[in-house]
Amino acid sequence: MKEPEITEELIREHGLNAEEYARILDILGRAPTFTELGIFSVMWSEHCSYKSSRIHFRNFPTSAPWVVQGPGENAGIIEIGGGLCAAFKMESHNHPSFIEPYQGAATGVGGILRDIFTMGARPVASLNSLRFGPLDDPLQRHLLSGVVSGIAGYGNCIGVPTVGGDVYFHPCYSGNILVNVFNLGIVKKEKIFRGTASGAGNPVIYVGSKTGRDGIHGVTMASEEFTDDAEQKKPNVQVGDPFTEKLLLEACLDAMDRDLIVGIQDMGGAGLTSSSSEMAGRAGTGIELHIDKVPPREKDMIPYEFMLSESQERMLIVAQSGKEEELLEIFRKWDLEAVVIGKVTDDGFLTVKWNGKTVAQIPAKKISSEAPLYDRPCKRPSWQDGLQDLRLGAIGLPEDYNRVLISLLESPNIASKQMIWRQYDHMVRTNTVVLPGSDAAVIRVKETGRMGEAAGNPLEMGIAMSVDCSSRYCYLDPYLGGMHAVAEAARNIACSGAKPRAVTDNLNFGNPEKPEVMWQFVNAVRGIGEACRVLETPVVGGNVSFYNETKGAAIYPTPTIGMVGIFEDVRRHLTQGFKREGEVVALLGATKEELGGSEYLAVIHGIEKGMPPSLDLEAEKRLHGLLFEAVPLLSSAHDCSEGGLAVALAESAMAGGIGAGVSLGPLIAGGPARKDALLFGESAGRVVLSLAGKNMGALKGLAGKWNIPLFELGRTGGGSLRIDSDINLTLGELSGAFNDSLRRHVEAR
């Protein structure tokens, strides 16, 4: 096949502007070949290069004594004790999932799993963070069904449990849903692998599935807005095979265990191009590929297609010279393609050969880590002041607080997500300690338990995980919203009894070429960085997803935070449900007159205005210390978030199957003047607790020590939730609203 002529139109079709093409000419000293144009196109895409965002990540704290690997590798890694580490990462598959929801979500799961086992870690738990438009739209119901089925289909088949996540619905996502997937794996510290192509002369080996044409220009598609032709982009969506991925996982871990691998990288976004150039770029070496040796799945493929294909379940490995046959035999044993396709060089170039002819030769670092870097213009939106102007005096108080609470529990953003979670296998591998639905997912780390027993110390280490983001808060004030995303994720970890330790993020925004969108991004990143510094939870990795727009309408800024916490002994974990009748119900943290951005205002009054709740990060940090120390005193702990105190009390009652009678009287002095703010305001830094009365004195002492307000509200007991004379609903009434609402929305016709 004759390569097409490089024209201005072809350059534009590859997402490159005139300045970027001029830079390519300068780097090469000549016009690029068609294959080289494709390589620059994908590697300099927003999705791969982070060219609009990298400059702002200097704001993130990335190191701590427990951080083993920070940003720049396939996944971040922290020490958890006992010689073990946790590797974790979050990635987006937004555009593909809107076009083809099942395969888009499934291959998103497959990709994040490969990021984890590339580091030498065995994946042990997944979370997801999903955003859709309103469920009265048949398209959104179709997308939700396909995405959930794709996550379940891939995760269940490969045998990695999905243990939690979050799901929200808002009109801003109608044209651009979000599918963010998180995975965590366990690895011995001395067995960590990295994506480097070291050692000139070492063989480069292709393993996994054959290469087809699926996914070509997938990363380019993810770096542009949707228009009317989204359906035509289906060929850009990869097709996954979880059974092959399972074989690939086991074969890679087997080869790693035998010390046959120098470096390894997943062929994810940009496929063979990104894996080869990034491995060489990190090592400061070169890499030579003979891609006519790559196993093809389709006929008459050309070098351009081999280099840009995003076919799934493939890895690129640099092996130790002389041990390649032993490594190849491992992959053949697992019935996988495995072939030497090149070698490491010392010239610093990515060289691509086809039947002996050089079809591309580019300095590896120029495409892997020296892409154009933009400090794009930022401008505060002209409508931001009006958006933040909330006048509560013009908003009347509800006549029926029972009806308000029921309406909030029925809101798809608050209602139980059980109909989604039940499609996931969350118990496979038997590490799951807390089922989906509590503040944080909790798993045990069996290896440390065995180590502890051998040493005469029967501790069983555990890990808590949470994904969080209030996009409404971020829309109203990106800086404060970014801080809230970190604070709530950390608070959820602390409510489980674990210590918050580190963050991975998935930053979802609109078109960065629009100054208003860039202003949202820059300020959200500032907020995340500030919160992570104060809470001592460094950012060890993450992902940026820009261009989440359709026909010029952007999503709300959604910087999702994945937080990981550590238990010294997972048996000390807490959950949100009340445990026994007759125990004290207490509240940690102050309640203020803060209704801006609340679910209550949106659902009951149809208003999305005001400022998000104020946030005291130092108080949040003290709250974590208090909760960690108070675990032996407590029966339950539950973060107050969407829907405020009334919803938190209802959720604790429903989760435990035990009602409660409480009074808001202790909160009134110095608190909100409005009853709806007391019940449904979303003031930050608050946790609902239950505990035996005999432990209340000790808890008061700890609250004083950590300088956190503590209020005794009432007692657990009975079959209803009673809040003063304002709310009196049976557990059946609460559960009927909470448990059945999402199903009713999904089944609506």
XYZ file of C-alpha atoms in Angstrom:
749
model
C 0.000 0.000 0.000
C 1.314 3.410 -0.964
C 1.515 5.810 1.958
C -0.674 8.922 1.625
C 0.913 12.280 0.990
C 1.440 14.460 4.067
C -0.916 17.386 3.482
C -2.269 20.152 5.718
C -5.602 18.352 5.802
C -3.979 15.059 6.868
C -2.030 16.861 9.585
C -5.249 18.404 10.930
C -6.990 15.017 10.813
C -4.224 13.745 13.089
C -4.990 16.437 15.674
C -1.748 18.352 15.144
C -1.651 22.129 14.749
C 0.739 24.104 12.545
C 3.157 24.884 15.402
C 3.323 21.236 16.431
C 3.978 20.115 12.875
C 6.748 22.710 12.569
C 8.283 21.255 15.717
C 8.128 17.772 14.161
C 9.996 19.048 11.132
C 12.627 20.552 13.420
C 13.051 17.324 15.400
C 13.356 15.116 12.335
C 15.131 17.583 10.054
C 12.795 16.394 7.303
C 9.139 15.678 6.578
C 7.722 12.738 8.549
C 6.651 9.478 7.009
C 3.001 8.495 7.344
C 3.911 6.147 10.194
C 5.891 8.877 11.954
C 2.996 11.302 11.595
C 0.755 8.760 13.287
C 3.289 8.212 16.076
C 3.591 11.935 16.806
C -0.193 12.287 16.600
C -0.948 9.766 19.325
C 2.014 10.521 21.571
C 1.393 14.264 21.440
C -2.349 13.855 21.947
C -3.776 15.306 25.130
C -4.569 11.806 26.357
C -0.951 10.601 26.190
C 1.120 13.744 26.666
C -0.877 15.782 29.231
C 0.341 18.812 27.304
C -2.295 21.126 28.815
C -2.059 19.819 32.369
C 1.517 18.788 33.205
C 2.622 22.295 34.098
C 0.059 22.440 36.890
C 0.985 19.166 38.593
C 3.932 20.875 40.233
C 1.328 21.842 42.810
C 0.864 18.238 43.940
C 2.789 16.725 46.857
C 4.127 13.390 45.603
C 6.476 12.063 48.267
C 6.286 10.673 51.795
C 8.252 8.050 53.738
C 5.711 5.405 52.691
C 5.761 6.289 48.956
C 7.803 3.809 46.914
C 6.768 4.968 43.429
C 5.225 8.309 42.631
C 3.877 9.719 39.344
C 5.549 8.726 36.093
C 5.105 4.969 36.098
C 2.161 2.741 35.237
C 0.908 2.915 38.839
C 1.797 4.534 42.140
C 3.072 2.351 44.977
C 3.082 2.746 48.758
C 4.471 0.517 51.502
C 1.876 -1.199 53.672
C 4.165 -3.217 55.966
C 5.426 -6.759 56.217
C 7.648 -6.242 53.183
C 4.579 -5.653 51.009
C 3.374 -2.716 48.948
C 0.111 -1.611 47.374
C 0.143 -0.527 43.733
C -2.901 1.447 42.587
C -4.104 3.639 39.751
C -7.269 5.150 38.307
C -7.964 5.684 34.602
C -10.826 6.941 32.458
C -12.597 5.341 29.518
C -15.182 8.058 29.012
C -15.384 8.582 25.264
C -15.263 4.875 24.326
C -17.969 4.068 26.887
C -20.336 6.677 25.459
C -19.885 5.244 21.958
C -19.982 1.542 22.894
C -20.808 1.210 26.617
C -20.142 -2.489 27.142
C -16.757 -2.704 25.402
C -15.756 0.802 26.473
C -16.209 -0.045 30.149
C -14.857 -3.590 29.830
C -11.628 -2.506 28.143
C -11.286 0.274 30.699
C -11.206 -2.403 33.393
C -8.765 -4.495 31.364
C -6.430 -1.545 30.901
C -6.296 -0.595 34.562
C -5.628 -4.219 35.538
C -2.637 -4.314 33.175
C -1.316 -1.071 34.677
C -1.241 -2.849 38.032
C 0.264 -6.211 37.123
C 2.806 -4.450 34.911
C 4.308 -3.254 38.204
C 4.621 -6.848 39.415
C 1.510 -6.618 41.600
C -1.386 -9.049 41.645
C -4.660 -7.103 41.248
C -6.893 -7.732 44.251
C -9.677 -5.117 44.208
C -11.418 -2.702 41.839
C -13.596 0.370 42.313
C -15.385 2.520 39.760
C -16.702 6.064 39.613
C -19.513 6.576 37.093
C -21.477 9.603 35.887
C -24.573 9.573 33.675
C -27.333 11.894 32.591
C -30.851 11.682 34.119
C -32.428 8.237 33.976
C -35.660 9.474 32.420
C -33.694 9.441 29.157
C -33.758 5.973 27.494
C -30.237 6.568 26.129
C -28.876 7.056 29.652
C -30.575 3.879 30.847
C -28.971 2.048 27.918
C -25.562 3.517 28.742
C -25.853 2.651 32.428
C -26.858 -0.925 31.627
C -24.035 -1.368 29.124
C -21.340 0.163 31.319
C -22.300 -1.854 34.397
C -22.485 -5.031 32.313
C -19.069 -4.298 30.815
C -17.464 -3.741 34.217
C -19.106 -6.882 35.589
C -18.356 -8.977 32.522
C -14.634 -8.219 32.514
C -14.006 -8.087 36.263
C -16.057 -11.173 37.103
C -14.442 -13.251 34.357
C -10.877 -12.384 35.288
C -11.558 -12.971 38.982
C -10.850 -9.538 40.447
C -13.598 -8.295 42.793
C -15.283 -4.936 42.347
C -15.693 -3.887 45.971
C -17.169 -0.392 45.750
C -17.411 2.905 43.936
C -19.861 5.720 43.325
C -22.531 6.555 40.742
C -24.094 9.983 40.114
C -26.605 11.378 37.660
C -26.842 14.913 36.301
C -27.908 16.540 33.012
C -24.349 17.805 32.406
C -23.288 14.205 31.664
C -26.058 13.491 29.155
C -23.755 14.009 26.172
C -20.567 12.753 27.784
C -20.726 10.081 30.470
C -17.759 9.357 32.746
C -16.377 5.885 33.383
C -13.414 6.020 35.780
C -11.959 2.709 36.955
C -9.588 2.055 39.879
C -7.579 -1.019 40.752
C -5.226 -1.942 43.560
C -2.745 -4.794 43.680
C -0.299 -6.271 46.191
C 3.412 -6.729 45.463
C 6.510 -7.614 47.451
C 8.785 -4.602 47.685
C 11.738 -6.439 46.182
C 9.596 -7.694 43.266
C 8.459 -4.334 41.855
C 8.905 -3.984 38.089
C 8.983 -0.815 36.013
C 8.476 0.119 32.383
C 12.078 0.644 31.315
C 14.020 -0.599 28.287
C 17.471 -1.024 29.826
C 20.537 -2.819 28.566
C 21.588 -2.371 24.949
C 21.203 -5.665 23.107
C 18.461 -7.003 25.367
C 15.625 -8.541 23.339
C 12.241 -6.823 23.063
C 9.385 -9.299 23.196
C 5.746 -8.939 22.203
C 3.298 -11.076 24.235
C -0.467 -11.486 24.427
C -3.196 -11.262 21.811
C -2.671 -10.670 18.116
C -2.833 -7.137 16.736
C -5.855 -5.949 14.778
C -7.216 -2.631 13.614
C -9.437 -2.007 16.637
C -8.734 1.100 18.677
C -6.622 2.889 16.066
C -6.652 6.580 17.009
C -8.492 5.804 20.239
C -6.338 8.272 22.169
C -6.862 10.909 19.486
C -10.617 10.432 19.805
C -10.266 10.848 23.583
C -8.524 14.171 22.956
C -11.356 15.912 21.134
C -14.951 16.957 21.732
C -17.906 14.914 20.550
C -19.961 16.214 17.659
C -22.790 14.525 15.764
C -20.581 11.713 14.467
C -19.953 9.918 17.781
C -21.641 6.759 16.488
C -19.203 6.665 13.563
C -16.280 6.423 15.986
C -17.139 2.852 17.041
C -14.110 1.455 15.158
C -11.965 3.491 17.605
C -13.312 1.438 20.531
C -11.247 -1.593 21.511
C -12.674 -5.061 22.061
C -11.683 -6.882 25.243
C -11.212 -10.549 26.154
C -10.994 -11.105 29.924
C -10.093 -14.779 29.543
C -6.983 -13.890 27.541
C -6.187 -11.167 30.082
C -6.302 -13.756 32.877
C -3.771 -15.891 31.007
C -1.617 -12.826 30.374
C -1.726 -11.824 34.039
C -0.633 -15.252 35.280
C 2.071 -15.600 32.623
C 3.543 -12.165 33.400
C 3.597 -12.796 37.152
C 5.198 -16.195 36.529
C 7.944 -14.621 34.387
C 8.497 -11.865 36.935
C 8.848 -14.396 39.724
C 11.639 -16.122 37.772
C 13.587 -12.849 37.276
C 13.468 -13.073 33.489
C 12.188 -9.534 32.890
C 14.163 -6.279 32.768
C 11.201 -4.013 31.981
C 7.562 -4.410 31.057
C 4.796 -2.142 29.841
C 1.148 -2.514 28.906
C 0.177 -1.676 25.327
C -2.680 0.585 26.373
C -3.458 3.972 24.851
C -1.388 4.370 21.646
C -0.507 0.674 21.789
C 2.933 -0.401 20.619
C 3.960 3.221 20.051
C 3.500 4.354 23.654
C 4.871 1.199 25.280
C 8.084 1.179 23.231
C 8.821 4.914 23.281
C 8.012 5.337 26.973
C 10.163 2.375 27.996
C 13.100 3.733 26.001
C 12.484 7.299 27.159
C 12.506 6.366 30.855
C 15.754 4.399 30.474
C 17.498 6.948 28.246
C 18.029 4.245 25.629
C 16.685 3.458 22.180
C 14.543 0.644 20.888
C 14.427 -1.038 17.485
C 11.231 -2.797 16.403
C 10.709 -5.144 13.472
C 6.964 -4.920 13.298
C 6.601 -7.343 10.405
C 7.181 -9.922 13.176
C 4.151 -8.734 15.219
C 1.386 -11.386 15.055
C -1.455 -9.883 12.946
C -5.132 -10.574 13.503
C -6.186 -9.085 10.161
C -4.848 -9.189 6.619
C -2.849 -6.535 4.817
C -2.078 -4.417 7.852
C 0.523 -1.671 7.345
C 3.181 -0.337 9.749
C 1.025 2.675 10.653
C -1.749 0.328 11.831
C 0.573 -1.954 13.789
C 2.069 0.996 15.659
C -1.240 2.707 16.465
C -3.508 -0.282 17.100
C -4.961 -0.424 20.594
C -5.896 -4.096 20.484
C -6.275 -5.342 24.028
C -4.436 -7.877 26.203
C -0.919 -7.133 24.890
C 2.352 -6.366 26.687
C 5.843 -5.348 25.631
C 8.703 -6.922 27.569
C 12.435 -6.316 27.666
C 14.018 -9.620 28.643
C 17.468 -10.484 29.885
C 19.666 -11.379 26.936
C 20.151 -15.134 26.755
C 16.990 -15.881 28.721
C 14.482 -15.077 26.026
C 13.709 -18.696 25.171
C 12.870 -19.469 28.793
C 10.551 -16.451 28.865
C 8.923 -17.302 25.533
C 8.234 -20.807 26.774
C 6.280 -19.451 29.755
C 3.924 -17.526 27.487
C 3.546 -20.436 25.097
C 2.602 -22.592 28.082
C -0.255 -20.160 28.753
C -1.260 -20.385 25.064
C -0.317 -16.778 24.320
C 1.446 -15.186 21.378
C 5.085 -14.480 22.248
C 7.738 -13.375 19.781
C 10.965 -11.365 19.768
C 10.250 -8.258 17.696
C 13.294 -6.102 18.386
C 16.077 -5.089 20.721
C 17.220 -2.306 23.033
C 19.741 0.077 21.462
C 22.003 2.793 22.818
C 21.228 5.444 20.179
C 18.176 7.003 21.863
C 15.876 6.444 18.868
C 12.607 4.640 18.414
C 13.370 2.874 15.145
C 10.576 1.025 13.351
C 11.438 -1.420 10.583
C 9.142 -3.170 8.130
C 10.609 -6.040 6.108
C 14.073 -4.573 6.649
C 13.115 -1.030 5.650
C 13.095 1.794 8.209
C 9.628 3.374 8.223
C 10.087 5.524 11.346
C 13.043 6.830 13.320
C 12.345 9.362 16.055
C 14.242 10.342 19.243
C 12.351 8.370 21.918
C 12.366 11.131 24.520
C 10.993 13.675 22.054
C 7.776 11.723 21.806
C 7.610 10.104 25.240
C 8.395 12.974 27.602
C 9.114 16.122 25.600
C 5.765 16.735 23.960
C 4.606 20.348 23.611
C 3.790 21.916 26.968
C 1.025 24.509 27.113
C 0.249 27.021 29.831
C -3.202 27.688 28.454
C -5.101 30.907 29.184
C -7.383 30.882 32.228
C -10.392 33.094 32.757
C -12.929 33.088 35.555
C -16.350 32.591 33.940
C -18.492 35.697 33.783
C -21.372 33.746 35.264
C -19.456 32.463 38.313
C -20.499 35.334 40.621
C -24.166 34.823 39.824
C -23.774 31.084 40.343
C -22.417 31.626 43.852
C -25.080 34.154 44.823
C -27.540 32.205 46.971
C -30.161 34.101 48.952
C -31.643 31.713 51.466
C -34.175 34.274 52.654
C -36.067 33.814 49.397
C -36.301 30.037 49.907
C -39.193 28.840 52.038
C -38.970 26.078 54.627
C -40.621 22.729 53.829
C -43.966 21.943 55.369
C -43.315 18.192 55.585
C -39.810 17.087 56.588
C -40.793 13.418 56.333
C -41.558 13.973 52.656
C -38.254 15.793 52.143
C -36.248 12.939 53.635
C -38.087 10.368 51.512
C -37.471 12.464 48.386
C -33.759 12.688 49.165
C -33.482 8.953 49.770
C -35.209 8.407 46.423
C -32.779 10.692 44.590
C -30.608 8.498 42.312
C -27.533 10.288 43.682
C -28.307 9.109 47.221
C -30.426 5.986 46.709
C -28.922 2.532 47.194
C -26.792 1.323 44.293
C -27.408 -2.312 45.227
C -28.934 -3.117 41.846
C -25.569 -2.172 40.324
C -23.290 -3.759 42.914
C -25.118 -7.078 42.857
C -23.951 -7.554 39.257
C -20.327 -7.469 40.426
C -18.559 -10.399 42.046
C -17.253 -8.621 45.137
C -16.262 -11.730 47.112
C -13.964 -13.560 44.675
C -10.505 -14.235 46.236
C -12.198 -13.938 49.690
C -10.304 -10.797 50.682
C -13.370 -8.561 50.957
C -14.100 -7.503 54.526
C -16.729 -4.774 53.963
C -19.271 -5.219 51.194
C -20.147 -2.319 48.865
C -22.354 0.343 50.404
C -20.426 1.548 53.448
C -18.168 4.601 53.596
C -15.104 2.772 52.272
C -14.319 -0.589 50.715
C -12.163 -2.748 52.996
C -10.044 -5.782 52.102
C -7.677 -7.932 54.114
C -4.102 -8.578 53.045
C -3.704 -12.255 53.802
C 0.053 -12.329 53.250
C 0.728 -9.976 56.164
C -1.558 -12.013 58.390
C 0.533 -15.116 57.757
C 3.741 -13.152 58.316
C 2.375 -11.803 61.566
C 1.404 -15.240 62.838
C 4.844 -16.622 62.023
C 6.343 -13.851 64.110
C 3.962 -14.530 66.988
C 1.921 -11.422 66.233
C -1.572 -12.277 64.928
C -2.204 -8.932 63.216
C -4.014 -9.082 59.893
C -3.259 -6.008 57.828
C -5.942 -4.463 55.665
C -6.551 -1.749 53.095
C -9.418 0.738 52.806
C -10.304 2.412 49.496
C -12.713 5.147 48.482
C -13.503 7.168 45.343
C -15.172 10.561 45.753
C -16.032 13.815 44.040
C -18.926 16.262 44.271
C -19.017 17.736 40.790
C -21.649 20.242 41.894
C -19.264 21.635 44.499
C -16.534 21.836 41.840
C -18.877 23.672 39.481
C -19.767 26.233 42.127
C -16.166 26.713 43.304
C -13.466 24.518 41.717
C -10.825 25.298 44.355
C -13.056 24.450 47.303
C -14.606 21.569 45.364
C -11.180 20.041 44.729
C -10.383 20.238 48.440
C -13.748 18.674 49.299
C -13.089 15.711 46.988
C -9.881 14.892 48.872
C -11.375 15.618 52.305
C -14.421 13.430 51.788
C -12.379 10.546 50.409
C -10.041 10.760 53.407
C -12.982 11.074 55.813
C -14.528 7.923 54.365
C -11.246 6.084 54.921
C -11.039 7.393 58.494
C -14.661 6.352 59.173
C -13.653 2.794 58.301
C -10.951 2.927 60.986
C -7.966 3.163 58.614
C -5.287 5.821 58.198
C -5.550 7.785 54.904
C -2.225 7.340 53.126
C -2.165 8.348 49.432
C -4.166 9.481 46.432
C -4.581 8.646 42.772
C -6.809 10.940 40.755
C -8.898 11.047 37.594
C -9.374 14.653 36.514
C -12.372 14.946 34.173
C -12.955 18.326 32.512
C -14.179 19.963 29.323
C -12.132 21.490 26.522
C -8.848 22.927 27.905
C -8.607 25.302 24.956
C -11.476 27.263 26.514
C -10.133 29.659 29.181
C -13.164 29.107 31.449
C -12.585 25.341 31.474
C -8.874 25.815 32.113
C -9.729 28.119 35.032
C -11.834 25.314 36.514
C -9.004 22.833 36.044
C -6.247 25.016 37.479
C -8.250 25.875 40.572
C -9.411 22.312 41.198
C -5.782 21.131 40.980
C -4.783 23.852 43.455
C -7.493 22.689 45.841
C -6.492 19.041 45.542
C -2.842 19.888 46.116
C -3.607 21.990 49.196
C -5.787 19.287 50.742
C -3.249 16.554 50.044
C -0.474 18.593 51.637
C -2.397 19.274 54.838
C -3.806 15.744 55.142
C -0.414 14.175 54.266
C -1.859 12.077 51.471
C 0.547 12.481 48.516
C -0.603 12.070 44.925
C 1.226 9.026 43.555
C -0.383 8.865 40.116
C -3.467 9.633 38.129
C -5.069 10.508 34.853
C -6.427 13.574 33.051
C -9.459 13.360 30.789
C -10.103 16.571 28.865
C -12.527 17.325 26.043
C -15.519 15.908 27.882
C -17.839 18.077 25.833
C -20.557 17.501 23.284
C -21.560 20.226 20.856
C -19.817 22.792 23.049
C -21.545 21.797 26.315
C -19.000 20.709 28.929
C -19.516 18.428 31.908
C -19.246 19.876 35.384
C -15.610 19.682 36.522
C -15.233 16.229 38.061
C -11.787 15.676 39.635
C -12.380 12.219 41.096
C -10.140 11.202 43.991
C -9.158 7.618 44.741
C -7.922 7.405 48.331
C -6.097 4.455 49.918
C -5.766 3.876 53.658
C -4.013 1.267 55.762
C -5.108 -0.859 58.721
C -2.496 -2.264 61.047
C -5.179 -4.801 61.972
C -8.192 -5.017 59.681
C -10.283 -6.540 62.465
C -10.451 -3.013 63.909
C -12.568 -1.800 61.003
C -15.827 0.124 61.348
C -18.956 0.257 59.192
C -21.839 2.723 59.052
C -24.713 0.598 60.392
C -25.994 0.853 63.967
C -25.055 -2.379 65.767
C -27.042 -2.597 68.995
C -30.152 -1.112 70.579
C -29.809 1.365 73.414
C -26.452 2.805 72.312
C -25.604 6.485 72.193
C -25.945 8.297 68.857
C -23.393 11.112 68.656
C -22.120 13.602 66.114
C -18.532 14.723 65.632
C -18.031 18.120 63.999
C -19.899 21.400 63.808
C -23.127 21.988 61.869
C -23.413 25.362 60.137
C -26.020 27.097 58.024
C -24.615 25.788 54.750
C -27.016 24.768 52.002
C -25.073 25.897 48.923
C -24.570 23.080 46.419
C -26.572 20.636 48.534
C -28.605 17.736 47.209
C -31.489 19.156 49.244
C -31.515 22.442 47.308
C -31.212 20.604 43.987
C -33.888 17.970 44.628
C -36.435 19.913 46.682
C -36.029 23.446 45.314
C -34.421 22.852 41.900
C -31.535 25.183 42.796
C -27.826 24.649 42.115
C -26.274 27.809 43.489
C -24.255 29.163 46.379
C -20.881 28.291 47.817
C -19.973 24.739 48.846
C -19.642 24.175 52.604
C -16.607 25.733 54.271
C -13.696 23.413 54.914
C -11.134 23.378 57.743
C -8.406 20.996 56.605
C -6.561 21.098 59.913
C -9.777 20.083 61.683
C -10.240 17.279 59.135
C -6.771 15.995 59.959
C -7.529 16.092 63.685
C -10.791 14.251 62.995
C -8.802 11.438 61.367
C -6.581 11.169 64.430
C -9.584 11.105 66.747
C -11.382 8.408 64.751
C -8.291 6.207 64.526
C -7.750 6.406 68.279
C -11.467 5.984 69.068
C -12.045 2.781 67.061
C -12.092 0.492 70.168
C -14.814 2.693 71.697
C -17.131 2.812 68.685
C -19.782 0.545 67.219
C -20.274 2.485 63.980
C -19.119 5.580 62.117
C -20.627 7.248 59.071
C -19.617 10.373 57.168
C -22.236 13.106 56.687
C -22.255 14.036 53.004
C -25.075 14.261 50.426
C -28.379 14.923 52.162
C -26.753 15.951 55.425
C -27.377 14.682 58.926
C -30.892 13.325 58.349
C -29.764 11.151 55.443
C -26.675 9.952 57.362
C -28.859 8.919 60.320
C -31.285 7.153 57.997
C -28.464 5.289 56.235
C -26.959 4.145 59.551
C -30.380 2.980 60.723
C -31.142 1.100 57.500
C -27.683 -0.486 57.314
C -27.981 -1.821 60.856
C -31.704 -2.595 60.839
C -32.065 -0.565 64.044
C -33.938 2.711 64.419
C -33.014 5.693 66.564
C -34.552 8.584 68.443
C -32.510 11.783 68.332
C -32.829 15.465 69.096
C -31.142 18.304 67.262
C -31.316 20.485 70.344
C -27.583 20.154 71.153
C -26.744 21.540 67.669
C -28.917 24.650 67.832
C -26.734 26.792 70.092
C -24.360 28.570 67.745
C -25.662 26.478 64.853
C -28.018 27.104 61.928
C -31.144 29.154 62.390
C -32.930 27.186 59.667
C -34.302 23.737 60.453
C -33.659 22.527 56.895
C -29.964 23.428 57.273
C -29.801 21.416 60.500
C -31.386 18.396 58.865
C -30.131 18.492 55.287
C -27.171 20.912 55.168
C -23.879 19.324 54.150
C -21.383 20.946 56.527
C -18.044 19.171 56.190
C -16.009 17.359 58.824
C -18.966 15.608 60.467
C -19.354 11.943 61.405
C -22.362 10.146 62.930
C -21.294 7.638 65.593
C -22.906 4.979 67.716
C -21.291 3.574 70.860
C -22.065 2.009 74.210
C -23.001 4.553 76.850
C -20.145 3.405 79.077
C -17.666 4.571 76.397
C -19.049 8.077 76.110
C -16.776 9.528 78.792
C -13.662 8.223 77.073
C -14.895 9.568 73.721
C -15.451 13.009 75.259
C -11.883 12.921 76.493
C -10.582 12.133 73.010
C -12.766 14.826 71.455
C -11.241 17.327 73.843
C -7.740 16.076 73.140
C -8.200 16.436 69.360
C -10.270 19.630 69.663
C -13.286 18.271 67.734
C -16.859 19.228 68.763
C -18.883 16.278 70.063
C -22.667 16.245 70.481
C -24.798 13.539 72.076
C -27.995 13.351 70.032
C -29.944 10.350 71.302
C -30.152 6.563 71.423
C -30.476 3.701 68.958
C -33.540 1.478 69.190
C -36.955 0.691 67.779
C -38.139 0.262 64.244
C -38.184 3.893 63.150
C -36.063 7.022 62.807
C -37.355 9.829 65.002
C -35.780 13.299 64.820
C -37.463 15.651 67.292
C -41.062 16.162 66.169
C -40.040 16.778 62.567
C -39.280 13.295 61.259
C -40.843 9.972 62.202
C -40.468 7.260 59.579
C -40.332 3.487 59.946
C -37.344 1.548 58.683
C -39.676 0.022 56.118
C -40.621 3.450 54.781
C -37.000 4.544 54.668
C -35.835 1.335 53.008
C -38.666 1.351 50.500
C -37.552 4.755 49.268
C -33.818 4.068 49.472
C -33.580 0.509 48.139
C -36.134 0.548 45.319
C -35.653 3.990 43.805
C -32.827 3.284 41.360
C -34.527 0.150 40.084
C -37.736 2.104 39.492
C -35.820 4.755 37.554
C -33.969 2.190 35.445
C -37.093 0.171 34.681
C -39.131 3.273 33.783
C -40.551 3.235 30.284
